[in-house]
Short mmCIF file of C-alpha atoms in Angstrom, two decimals:
data_model
loop_
_atom_site.label_atom_id
_atom_site.label_comp_id
_atom_site.label_asym_id
_atom_site.label_seq_id
_atom_site.Cartn_x
_atom_site.Cartn_y
_atom_site.Cartn_z
CA UNK A 124 82.29 97.65 34.78
CA UNK A 125 80.49 99.94 37.21
CA UNK A 126 79.35 96.91 39.21
CA UNK A 127 82.97 95.66 39.53
CA UNK A 128 84.14 99.09 40.68
CA UNK A 129 81.44 99.19 43.37
CA UNK A 130 82.31 95.65 44.55
CA UNK A 131 86.03 96.48 44.59
CA UNK A 132 85.34 99.66 46.60
CA UNK A 133 83.19 97.70 49.07
CA UNK A 134 85.94 95.08 49.44
CA UNK A 135 88.54 97.78 50.04
CA UNK A 136 86.37 99.31 52.77
CA UNK A 137 85.92 95.90 54.40
CA UNK A 138 89.66 95.18 54.35
CA UNK A 139 90.61 98.64 55.63
CA UNK A 140 87.99 98.58 58.37
CA UNK A 141 86.36 101.74 57.04
CA UNK A 142 82.77 101.95 58.15
CA UNK A 143 83.49 99.75 61.17
CA UNK A 144 82.76 101.02 64.65
CA UNK A 145 85.79 102.83 66.02
CA UNK A 146 87.28 101.25 69.10
CA UNK A 147 86.85 103.25 72.27
CA UNK A 148 90.11 104.63 73.58
CA UNK A 149 91.26 102.83 76.69
CA UNK A 150 90.66 104.71 79.88
CA UNK A 151 93.61 105.87 81.96
CA UNK A 152 93.29 104.42 85.47
CA UNK A 153 94.73 105.45 88.83
CA UNK A 154 94.43 103.22 91.88
CA UNK A 155 94.79 105.41 94.98
CA UNK A 156 94.69 103.76 98.38
CA UNK A 157 95.47 104.10 102.07
CA UNK A 158 96.50 100.94 103.86
CA UNK A 159 97.34 100.55 107.52
CA UNK A 160 97.76 96.78 107.79
CA UNK A 161 98.60 95.93 104.16
CA UNK A 162 95.19 94.49 103.18
CA UNK A 163 94.04 97.51 101.17
CA UNK A 164 97.49 97.70 99.53
CA UNK A 165 97.10 94.11 98.32
CA UNK A 166 93.63 94.74 96.84
CA UNK A 167 94.98 97.91 95.19
CA UNK A 168 97.80 95.87 93.68
CA UNK A 169 95.28 93.36 92.31
CA UNK A 170 93.16 96.16 90.79
CA UNK A 171 96.27 97.76 89.29
CA UNK A 172 97.29 94.44 87.78
CA UNK A 173 93.80 93.84 86.33
CA UNK A 174 93.45 97.35 84.86
CA UNK A 175 97.03 98.29 84.03
CA UNK A 176 96.43 101.32 86.24
CA UNK A 177 98.98 103.38 88.08
CA UNK A 178 99.22 102.90 91.86
CA UNK A 179 99.33 105.80 94.31
CA UNK A 180 99.63 105.24 98.06
CA UNK A 181 97.91 107.83 100.24
CA UNK A 182 100.27 108.33 103.18
CA UNK A 183 99.48 110.54 106.18
CA UNK A 184 102.24 112.99 107.13
CA UNK A 185 102.10 111.63 110.68
CA UNK A 186 101.91 107.83 110.68
CA UNK A 187 99.23 106.04 112.65
CA UNK A 188 100.37 103.99 115.65
CA UNK A 189 101.26 100.37 114.97
CA UNK A 190 99.32 99.08 118.00
CA UNK A 191 95.81 98.02 116.98
CA UNK A 192 93.79 99.55 119.83
CA UNK A 193 95.63 102.87 119.52
CA UNK A 194 94.77 103.03 115.80
CA UNK A 195 91.13 102.15 116.54
CA UNK A 196 90.88 104.89 119.16
CA UNK A 197 92.62 107.53 117.02
CA UNK A 198 90.56 106.66 113.92
CA UNK A 199 87.29 106.84 115.84
CA UNK A 200 88.17 110.27 117.28
CA UNK A 201 89.31 111.65 113.93
CA UNK A 202 86.19 110.48 112.11
CA UNK A 203 83.89 111.85 114.81
CA UNK A 204 85.67 115.23 114.66
CA UNK A 205 85.91 115.36 110.86
CA UNK A 206 89.71 115.50 110.97
CA UNK A 207 91.51 115.69 107.62
CA UNK A 208 95.13 114.78 108.40
CA UNK A 209 97.89 116.26 106.26
CA UNK A 210 99.28 113.94 103.61
CA UNK A 211 102.96 113.20 103.12
CA UNK A 212 102.69 112.91 99.35
CA UNK A 213 100.15 114.93 97.36
CA UNK A 214 98.99 113.16 94.20
CA UNK A 215 99.50 116.07 91.83
CA UNK A 216 97.72 116.47 88.51
CA UNK A 217 94.85 114.04 87.99
CA UNK A 218 93.88 115.40 84.57
CA UNK A 219 95.43 112.45 82.76
CA UNK A 220 93.13 109.96 84.53
CA UNK A 221 89.58 109.05 83.55
CA UNK A 222 88.96 106.51 86.30
CA UNK A 223 90.22 106.66 89.87
CA UNK A 224 89.80 103.68 92.16
CA UNK A 225 89.89 104.83 95.78
CA UNK A 226 90.70 102.27 98.46
CA UNK A 227 90.52 102.39 102.22
CA UNK A 228 90.08 100.18 105.22
CA UNK A 229 86.56 100.59 106.57
CA UNK A 230 86.94 102.48 109.84
CA UNK A 231 83.80 103.15 111.82
CA UNK A 232 81.64 102.39 108.75
CA UNK A 233 83.43 104.86 106.45
CA UNK A 234 86.72 105.71 104.78
CA UNK A 235 89.83 106.39 106.83
CA UNK A 236 90.60 110.11 107.42
CA UNK A 237 93.63 110.20 105.07
CA UNK A 238 91.34 109.09 102.23
CA UNK A 239 88.90 111.87 103.14
CA UNK A 240 91.82 114.31 102.90
CA UNK A 241 92.76 112.93 99.49
CA UNK A 242 89.18 113.19 98.20
CA UNK A 243 88.68 116.74 99.46
CA UNK A 244 92.03 118.01 98.19
CA UNK A 245 91.68 116.95 94.55
CA UNK A 246 89.36 117.88 91.69
CA UNK A 247 87.44 114.82 90.59
CA UNK A 248 84.90 116.67 88.40
CA UNK A 249 83.95 114.56 85.39
CA UNK A 250 85.90 111.54 86.60
CA UNK A 251 84.67 108.10 87.59
CA UNK A 252 85.64 107.44 91.22
CA UNK A 253 85.28 103.77 92.19
CA UNK A 254 85.46 102.83 95.88
CA UNK A 255 86.96 99.66 97.27
CA UNK A 256 87.21 98.79 100.92
CA UNK A 257 88.78 96.19 103.13
CA UNK A 258 86.96 95.34 106.33
CA UNK A 259 86.56 92.93 109.19
CA UNK A 260 82.79 92.50 108.94
CA UNK A 261 81.31 95.91 108.16
CA UNK A 262 81.46 95.67 104.37
CA UNK A 263 81.25 99.05 102.62
CA UNK A 264 79.54 100.73 105.57
CA UNK A 265 78.47 104.21 104.41
CA UNK A 266 81.71 104.80 102.49
CA UNK A 267 80.07 104.95 99.05
CA UNK A 268 77.63 107.63 100.22
CA UNK A 269 80.47 109.56 101.87
CA UNK A 270 82.61 109.41 98.73
CA UNK A 271 79.65 110.66 96.67
CA UNK A 272 79.41 113.65 99.05
CA UNK A 273 83.15 114.38 98.68
CA UNK A 274 83.01 114.00 94.87
CA UNK A 275 79.65 115.53 93.86
CA UNK A 276 80.67 116.18 90.24
CA UNK A 277 81.92 112.63 89.70
CA UNK A 278 80.33 109.35 88.81
CA UNK A 279 80.66 107.02 91.82
CA UNK A 280 79.43 103.50 91.06
CA UNK A 281 78.95 100.87 93.73
CA UNK A 282 82.25 99.60 95.02
CA UNK A 283 83.81 96.39 96.23
CA UNK A 284 84.31 95.32 99.84
CA UNK A 285 86.84 92.58 100.62
CA UNK A 286 87.00 91.03 104.06
CA UNK A 287 90.51 91.19 105.49
CA UNK A 288 90.77 87.42 105.91
CA UNK A 289 89.91 86.94 102.20
CA UNK A 290 92.31 89.52 100.72
CA UNK A 291 95.10 87.09 99.82
CA UNK A 292 92.63 84.92 97.87
CA UNK A 293 90.61 87.72 96.28
CA UNK A 294 92.40 88.07 92.94
CA UNK A 295 89.71 86.22 90.98
CA UNK A 296 86.85 88.17 92.62
CA UNK A 297 88.67 91.47 92.08
CA UNK A 298 89.30 90.60 88.43
CA UNK A 299 85.65 89.67 87.89
CA UNK A 300 84.52 92.95 89.49
CA UNK A 301 86.92 95.03 87.36
CA UNK A 302 85.71 93.23 84.22
CA UNK A 303 82.09 93.95 85.22
CA UNK A 304 83.01 97.64 85.23
CA UNK A 305 84.33 97.31 81.67
CA UNK A 306 87.88 98.14 82.73
CA UNK A 307 89.60 94.83 81.97
CA UNK A 308 89.18 91.97 79.55
#
């Protein structure tokens, strides 16, 4: 009789899942990005789709010029001077997020100034901040190192760089990268 009781108890545990490893709670994801031409916005959309994360567009209070050379000149000057332009839309409370993807075009081998403003105006302590960049040949540049400086109390893994001409066809690569981070199935 005792043997049957033990077997029945073991069966009940197996059916109920007791003793099994608890599933990790899913991480709450924010995908924050600045996009001038639309390329970074598209990669952000793909990351959001893969992770189920919320999207947040970083928008400077004063828009950049539409003309390419004017943007290049302004971006170069701002980066050299360490300018942190005001943002039109502050993100608010990040406490609900565990993981924050941060996207930017690669300007002069680093993140665009509005992204620097975003990173220096929020508390990322204890969060995972994952960079992604769009570029026209420079890859990540020094953006990962710069983000680590702006977020010293965060975990900043290596990011993803997507060449501008490949953005529209990058969904599979983005999905594979997000899965490699353990943030999508």
